[in-house]
Coordinates of C-alpha atoms in Angstrom, one line a residue:
X127 CA 0.0 0.0 -0.1
X128 CA 1.5 3.5 -0.8
X129 CA 2.9 5.4 2.2
X130 CA 0.8 8.4 1.3
X131 CA -2.5 6.7 2.0
X132 CA -3.3 6.0 5.7
X133 CA -4.7 2.5 6.5
X134 CA -7.6 4.1 8.4
X135 CA -8.6 6.0 5.2
X136 CA -8.6 2.8 3.3
X137 CA -10.9 1.2 5.8
X138 CA -13.2 4.2 5.9
X139 CA -13.6 4.3 2.2
X140 CA -14.0 0.6 1.9
X141 CA -17.0 0.5 4.4
X142 CA -19.5 2.4 2.3
X143 CA -18.6 0.3 -0.7
X144 CA -19.3 -2.9 1.2
X145 CA -22.5 -1.6 2.6
X146 CA -23.6 -0.6 -1.0
X147 CA -22.7 -4.0 -2.3
X148 CA -24.7 -5.8 0.5
X149 CA -27.6 -3.4 0.0
X150 CA -27.6 -4.1 -3.8
X151 CA -27.5 -7.8 -3.3
X152 CA -30.4 -7.7 -0.8
X153 CA -32.4 -5.5 -3.2
X154 CA -31.8 -7.9 -6.1
X155 CA -32.7 -10.8 -3.9
X156 CA -36.1 -9.1 -2.9
X157 CA -36.8 -8.3 -6.5
X158 CA -36.1 -11.9 -7.5
X159 CA -38.4 -13.1 -4.7
X160 CA -41.2 -10.7 -5.7
X161 CA -40.8 -11.8 -9.3
X162 CA -40.9 -15.4 -8.3
X163 CA -44.0 -14.8 -6.1
X164 CA -45.8 -12.9 -9.0
X165 CA -44.9 -15.7 -11.4
X166 CA -46.2 -18.3 -8.9
X167 CA -49.4 -16.3 -8.5
X168 CA -49.8 -16.0 -12.3
X169 CA -49.2 -19.6 -12.8
X170 CA -51.7 -20.6 -10.1
X171 CA -54.3 -18.3 -11.7
X172 CA -53.6 -19.7 -15.2
X173 CA -53.8 -23.2 -13.8
X174 CA -57.1 -22.5 -12.1
X175 CA -58.4 -21.0 -15.3
X176 CA -57.0 -24.0 -17.3
X177 CA -59.0 -26.4 -15.2
X178 CA -62.3 -25.2 -16.5
X179 CA -64.4 -27.1 -14.0
X180 CA -67.9 -26.3 -12.6
X181 CA -70.2 -28.1 -10.3
X182 CA -73.9 -27.6 -10.9
X183 CA -76.5 -28.4 -8.3
X184 CA -79.9 -29.5 -9.6
X185 CA -83.2 -30.7 -8.2
X186 CA -86.0 -33.1 -9.5
X187 CA -87.6 -30.3 -11.6
X188 CA -89.2 -31.3 -14.8
X189 CA -87.5 -28.9 -17.3
X190 CA -86.3 -29.2 -20.9
X191 CA -82.6 -28.7 -20.3
X192 CA -82.3 -32.1 -18.6
X193 CA -81.9 -33.4 -22.1
X194 CA -78.7 -31.2 -22.4
X195 CA -77.4 -32.7 -19.2
X196 CA -77.9 -36.2 -20.7
X197 CA -76.2 -35.4 -24.0
X198 CA -73.4 -33.5 -22.3
X199 CA -74.2 -30.5 -24.3
X200 CA -72.7 -28.0 -21.8
X201 CA -69.4 -29.8 -21.8
X202 CA -69.3 -29.9 -25.6
X203 CA -69.9 -26.3 -26.2
X204 CA -67.9 -24.8 -23.3
X205 CA -65.0 -27.3 -22.9
X206 CA -65.5 -27.4 -19.2
X207 CA -65.6 -30.4 -17.0
X208 CA -69.2 -30.3 -15.6
X209 CA -70.1 -32.3 -12.5
X210 CA -73.8 -32.5 -11.5
X211 CA -74.9 -32.8 -7.9
X212 CA -78.5 -33.6 -7.2
X213 CA -79.9 -31.9 -4.1
X214 CA -83.1 -32.5 -2.2
X215 CA -84.3 -28.9 -1.8
X216 CA -83.8 -25.3 -2.7
X217 CA -82.5 -24.8 0.9
X218 CA -79.8 -27.4 0.2
X219 CA -78.9 -25.7 -3.0
X220 CA -78.4 -22.3 -1.5
X221 CA -76.3 -23.8 1.3
X222 CA -74.1 -25.5 -1.2
X223 CA -73.7 -22.3 -3.1
X224 CA -72.8 -20.5 0.1
X225 CA -70.2 -23.1 1.1
X226 CA -68.6 -23.3 -2.4
X227 CA -69.6 -26.9 -2.8
X228 CA -71.3 -25.9 -6.1
X229 CA -70.9 -22.8 -8.3
X230 CA -74.3 -22.9 -10.0
X231 CA -77.6 -24.2 -8.6
X232 CA -81.3 -24.5 -9.2
X233 CA -83.8 -23.2 -6.7
X234 CA -87.2 -21.7 -6.3
X235 CA -87.8 -18.0 -5.6
X236 CA -88.5 -18.6 -1.9
X237 CA -85.1 -20.1 -0.9
X238 CA -83.3 -17.7 -3.3
X239 CA -85.0 -14.8 -1.5
X240 CA -84.0 -16.2 1.9
X241 CA -80.4 -16.7 0.7
X242 CA -80.1 -13.1 -0.5
X243 CA -81.6 -11.8 2.7
X244 CA -78.9 -13.6 4.6
X245 CA -76.1 -12.2 2.5
X246 CA -75.2 -15.2 0.4
X247 CA -73.2 -13.8 -2.6
X248 CA -75.3 -15.2 -5.5
X249 CA -77.2 -13.8 -8.4
X250 CA -80.1 -15.1 -10.5
X251 CA -79.1 -15.3 -14.2
X252 CA -81.7 -17.5 -15.7
X253 CA -85.3 -18.3 -15.1
X254 CA -85.8 -22.0 -15.4
X255 CA -89.6 -21.7 -15.4
X256 CA -92.5 -19.5 -14.5
X257 CA -94.4 -21.9 -12.2
X258 CA -97.6 -20.7 -13.9
X259 CA -100.3 -23.4 -13.8
X260 CA -98.0 -26.1 -12.2
X261 CA -99.3 -25.0 -8.7
X262 CA -103.0 -24.3 -8.1
X263 CA -105.5 -23.6 -5.4
X264 CA -108.2 -26.4 -5.6
X265 CA -111.5 -26.6 -3.7
X266 CA -112.8 -30.1 -2.8
X267 CA -116.2 -31.0 -4.3
X268 CA -118.9 -30.8 -1.7
X269 CA -117.0 -28.3 0.4
X270 CA -119.3 -25.5 -0.6
X271 CA -116.3 -23.4 -2.0
X272 CA -116.9 -22.2 -5.5
X273 CA -114.9 -18.9 -5.4
X274 CA -112.1 -17.3 -3.3
X275 CA -114.8 -15.5 -1.3
X276 CA -116.2 -18.8 -0.1
X277 CA -112.9 -19.7 1.7
X278 CA -113.8 -17.6 4.8
X279 CA -114.0 -20.0 7.7
X280 CA -112.8 -22.9 5.6
X281 CA -109.7 -25.0 6.0
X282 CA -106.9 -24.9 3.4
X283 CA -104.0 -27.5 3.6
X284 CA -100.6 -26.5 2.2
X285 CA -96.9 -26.6 3.1
X286 CA -95.9 -23.6 5.2
X287 CA -93.2 -21.1 4.0
X288 CA -93.6 -22.5 0.4
X289 CA -94.3 -20.8 -2.9
X290 CA -97.9 -22.1 -2.6
X291 CA -98.2 -20.6 1.0
X292 CA -97.0 -17.3 -0.3
X293 CA -99.4 -17.3 -3.3
X294 CA -102.4 -18.4 -1.1
X295 CA -101.9 -15.3 1.0
X296 CA -101.4 -13.1 -2.0
X297 CA -104.6 -14.4 -3.6
X298 CA -106.7 -14.0 -0.4
X299 CA -105.4 -10.4 0.1
X300 CA -106.0 -9.5 -3.5
X301 CA -109.6 -10.8 -3.2
X302 CA -110.1 -8.6 -0.1
X303 CA -110.2 -11.6 2.2
X304 CA -108.5 -11.4 5.6
X305 CA -106.2 -14.4 5.8
X306 CA -107.0 -14.7 9.6
X307 CA -110.6 -15.7 8.6
X308 CA -109.3 -18.7 6.8
X309 CA -107.9 -21.7 8.6
X310 CA -104.5 -22.6 6.9
X311 CA -103.1 -25.9 8.0
X312 CA -99.4 -26.9 7.5
X313 CA -99.4 -30.2 5.6
X314 CA -96.9 -31.8 3.3
X315 CA -98.1 -33.1 -0.1
X316 CA -98.7 -36.8 1.0
X317 CA -100.5 -35.5 4.1
X318 CA -102.6 -33.1 1.9
X319 CA -103.9 -36.0 -0.2
X320 CA -104.7 -38.1 2.8
X321 CA -106.6 -35.2 4.5
X322 CA -108.3 -34.5 1.2
X323 CA -109.6 -38.0 0.8
X324 CA -110.9 -38.1 4.4
X325 CA -112.6 -34.7 3.9
X326 CA -110.6 -33.0 6.6
X327 CA -109.7 -30.0 4.4
X328 CA -111.8 -27.9 2.1
X329 CA -109.1 -26.8 -0.2
X330 CA -105.4 -27.1 -1.0
X331 CA -102.7 -25.1 -2.9
X332 CA -100.2 -27.7 -4.2
X333 CA -98.2 -29.1 -7.0
X334 CA -97.9 -32.4 -9.0
X335 CA -98.3 -35.3 -8.4
X336 CA -100.9 -34.4 -5.7
X337 CA -102.3 -31.6 -7.8
X338 CA -103.4 -34.0 -10.6
X339 CA -105.1 -36.2 -8.1
X340 CA -107.1 -33.6 -6.2
X341 CA -108.2 -32.1 -9.5
X342 CA -110.2 -35.3 -10.1
X343 CA -112.5 -34.5 -7.3
X344 CA -112.1 -30.7 -7.0
X345 CA -112.4 -27.3 -8.7
X346 CA -109.4 -25.1 -9.6
X347 CA -110.1 -21.6 -8.1
X348 CA -106.9 -20.0 -9.3
X349 CA -103.4 -20.9 -10.5
X350 CA -100.0 -19.4 -9.6
X351 CA -99.8 -18.1 -13.2
X352 CA -103.1 -16.2 -12.8
X353 CA -102.1 -14.8 -9.5
X354 CA -98.7 -13.6 -10.9
X355 CA -100.4 -12.0 -14.0
X356 CA -102.8 -10.1 -11.8
X357 CA -100.5 -9.0 -9.0
X358 CA -97.0 -9.1 -10.5
X359 CA -95.9 -11.3 -7.7
X360 CA -94.7 -14.3 -9.6
X361 CA -93.2 -17.5 -8.3
X362 CA -90.5 -19.1 -10.3
X363 CA -87.6 -21.5 -10.5
X364 CA -84.2 -20.2 -11.4
X365 CA -80.6 -20.7 -11.8
X366 CA -78.2 -18.8 -9.5
X367 CA -74.5 -18.5 -9.7
X368 CA -71.8 -17.7 -7.1
X369 CA -70.7 -14.1 -7.8
X370 CA -67.0 -14.9 -7.7
X371 CA -67.4 -17.7 -10.2
X372 CA -69.5 -15.4 -12.4
X373 CA -66.8 -12.8 -12.4
X374 CA -64.1 -15.2 -13.5
X375 CA -66.1 -17.3 -16.0
X376 CA -68.0 -14.8 -18.2
X377 CA -67.5 -16.8 -21.4
X378 CA -68.7 -20.0 -19.8
X379 CA -71.9 -18.4 -18.5
X380 CA -72.5 -16.9 -22.0
X381 CA -72.3 -20.4 -23.6
X382 CA -74.2 -22.1 -20.8
X383 CA -77.2 -19.7 -21.0
X384 CA -77.3 -20.4 -24.8
X385 CA -77.5 -24.1 -24.1
X386 CA -80.4 -23.4 -21.7
X387 CA -82.1 -21.2 -24.3
X388 CA -81.8 -23.7 -27.0
X389 CA -83.1 -26.5 -24.7
X390 CA -86.3 -24.5 -24.0
X391 CA -86.7 -23.6 -27.6
X392 CA -86.5 -27.3 -28.7
X393 CA -89.5 -28.0 -26.4
X394 CA -91.6 -24.8 -26.9
X395 CA -91.2 -24.9 -30.7
X396 CA -92.4 -28.6 -30.9
X397 CA -94.1 -29.7 -27.7
X398 CA -96.1 -32.4 -29.4
X399 CA -92.8 -34.1 -30.3
X400 CA -92.0 -34.6 -26.6
X401 CA -93.8 -37.8 -26.2
X402 CA -93.3 -40.4 -23.5
X403 CA -91.0 -42.5 -25.7
X404 CA -89.0 -39.6 -27.2
X405 CA -85.3 -39.2 -26.3
X406 CA -85.8 -35.8 -24.7
X407 CA -88.5 -37.0 -22.4
X408 CA -86.6 -40.1 -21.4
X409 CA -83.7 -37.8 -20.5
X410 CA -86.1 -35.6 -18.4
X411 CA -87.5 -38.6 -16.6
X412 CA -84.0 -40.0 -15.9
X413 CA -82.6 -36.8 -14.4
X414 CA -85.8 -35.8 -12.6
X415 CA -87.0 -39.2 -11.4
X416 CA -90.3 -38.7 -13.0
X417 CA -92.3 -41.4 -14.9
X418 CA -91.8 -40.8 -18.8
X419 CA -95.6 -41.0 -19.1
X420 CA -96.2 -38.0 -16.8
X421 CA -93.5 -35.8 -18.2
X422 CA -95.3 -34.3 -21.1
X423 CA -98.3 -33.2 -19.0
X424 CA -96.0 -31.8 -16.3
X425 CA -94.0 -29.8 -18.8
X426 CA -97.3 -28.3 -20.2
X427 CA -98.1 -26.7 -16.9
X428 CA -95.1 -24.5 -16.8
X429 CA -94.2 -21.4 -18.8
X430 CA -90.7 -21.3 -20.2
X431 CA -89.6 -17.8 -20.7
X432 CA -87.6 -17.1 -23.9
X433 CA -84.4 -15.2 -23.5
X434 CA -85.6 -12.1 -25.1
X435 CA -88.4 -11.8 -22.6
X436 CA -86.0 -12.7 -19.7
X437 CA -83.6 -10.0 -20.8
X438 CA -86.4 -7.4 -20.8
X439 CA -87.7 -5.2 -18.0
X440 CA -90.5 -7.6 -17.2
X441 CA -88.1 -10.3 -15.9
X442 CA -84.4 -10.0 -15.3
X443 CA -83.6 -6.7 -17.0
X444 CA -85.8 -4.3 -15.2
X445 CA -83.7 -3.6 -12.1
X446 CA -85.6 -3.0 -8.9
X447 CA -89.0 -3.0 -10.8
X448 CA -88.4 -6.3 -12.7
X449 CA -90.8 -9.3 -12.0
X450 CA -87.9 -11.2 -10.5
X451 CA -86.7 -8.5 -8.1
X452 CA -90.2 -7.6 -7.0
X453 CA -91.1 -11.3 -6.5
X454 CA -87.9 -11.8 -4.4
X455 CA -88.7 -8.7 -2.4
X456 CA -92.3 -9.8 -1.7
X457 CA -91.3 -13.3 -0.9
X458 CA -88.6 -12.1 1.5
X459 CA -91.1 -9.9 3.3
X460 CA -93.3 -12.9 3.6
X461 CA -90.4 -15.0 5.0
X462 CA -89.7 -12.3 7.5
X463 CA -93.3 -12.5 8.7
X464 CA -92.9 -16.2 9.1
X465 CA -89.7 -15.8 11.0
X466 CA -87.6 -17.5 8.4
X467 CA -85.3 -14.5 7.8
X468 CA -84.5 -11.7 10.2
X469 CA -84.2 -8.8 7.7
X470 CA -85.0 -7.9 4.1
X471 CA -82.9 -6.0 1.6
X472 CA -84.0 -2.6 0.3
X473 CA -83.4 -3.8 -3.3
X474 CA -83.4 -7.4 -4.5
X475 CA -82.1 -6.4 -8.0
X476 CA -78.6 -6.8 -6.4
X477 CA -79.2 -10.5 -6.7
X478 CA -80.3 -10.4 -10.3
X479 CA -77.9 -10.3 -13.3
X480 CA -79.2 -10.2 -16.9
X481 CA -75.8 -9.9 -18.5
X482 CA -75.7 -13.4 -20.1
X483 CA -79.3 -13.8 -21.0
X484 CA -79.0 -10.4 -22.9
X485 CA -76.4 -12.1 -25.1
X486 CA -78.5 -15.2 -25.9
X487 CA -80.3 -15.7 -29.2

């Protein structure tokens, strides 16, 4: 070392250089770690998207798209691996949606209203069916009931907190009848039939197969379709989707809704072709558990809403004033009265999304 340079000066000048070197190395290490983490995240996201899987929860509803399930049309058009899980009730469906066990599920307007009221992050994106004439209020022959006004002091058997319970109250109120003047008894469908045959009830509001049997010895006073047309308070079955899944799988939902639309059109354009021995009816029977012979008559009771109507203001596209949003709000208010939910939302259109049906043809 040259004599003119003091050793301490060398040490002093070397220290900052070493610190700078260590700092640079550390910064590069952190940058590398950040890049690795980002790469891992992107790889994970890409892997998740590449999986293209969906679990759809369904019930024993008699609807045309069962044939698409049988033919694997959803898988063919979307490229997704589709798993179907049969569930016993709408309540089970919304619980599975809430837990993440399924991403899409079929349910009636009542359990959907309950789920939204409880904060489950789902949205209705397709109306499977307008229940229409598939549920009806029927008076027993010999009961002395020939019109809604005659129900005062009479006994009606129906399942509590169901779509028929809701519509029974709506019908009575619309007719100017205080529901408190009518004896409404909580009975399950098999119990309704037994009570009907014993003469223990004067009327019932129910669905098939019990509906078909009571019609044989009774008079239809009003159907759900007639109540909905007059009051705007429709009952329906729908498909709901988890909001996170919807956000990340826009293209899938577009294609899926087109499958649903095509399935309904195949039926509504040629209902006479859907005979008991036809392939579509056999598919519906297989997936719903119905007898093939009963499927055509059951399908005829429902109204299947075409996509153009679903996308419009009367169904999914009308915001707070749409049929679906108003029906969910009215149903939620009813459920609150029954103690099933603790509160209701100010606007149920937050659980309705017409995006994909607006793209359907």
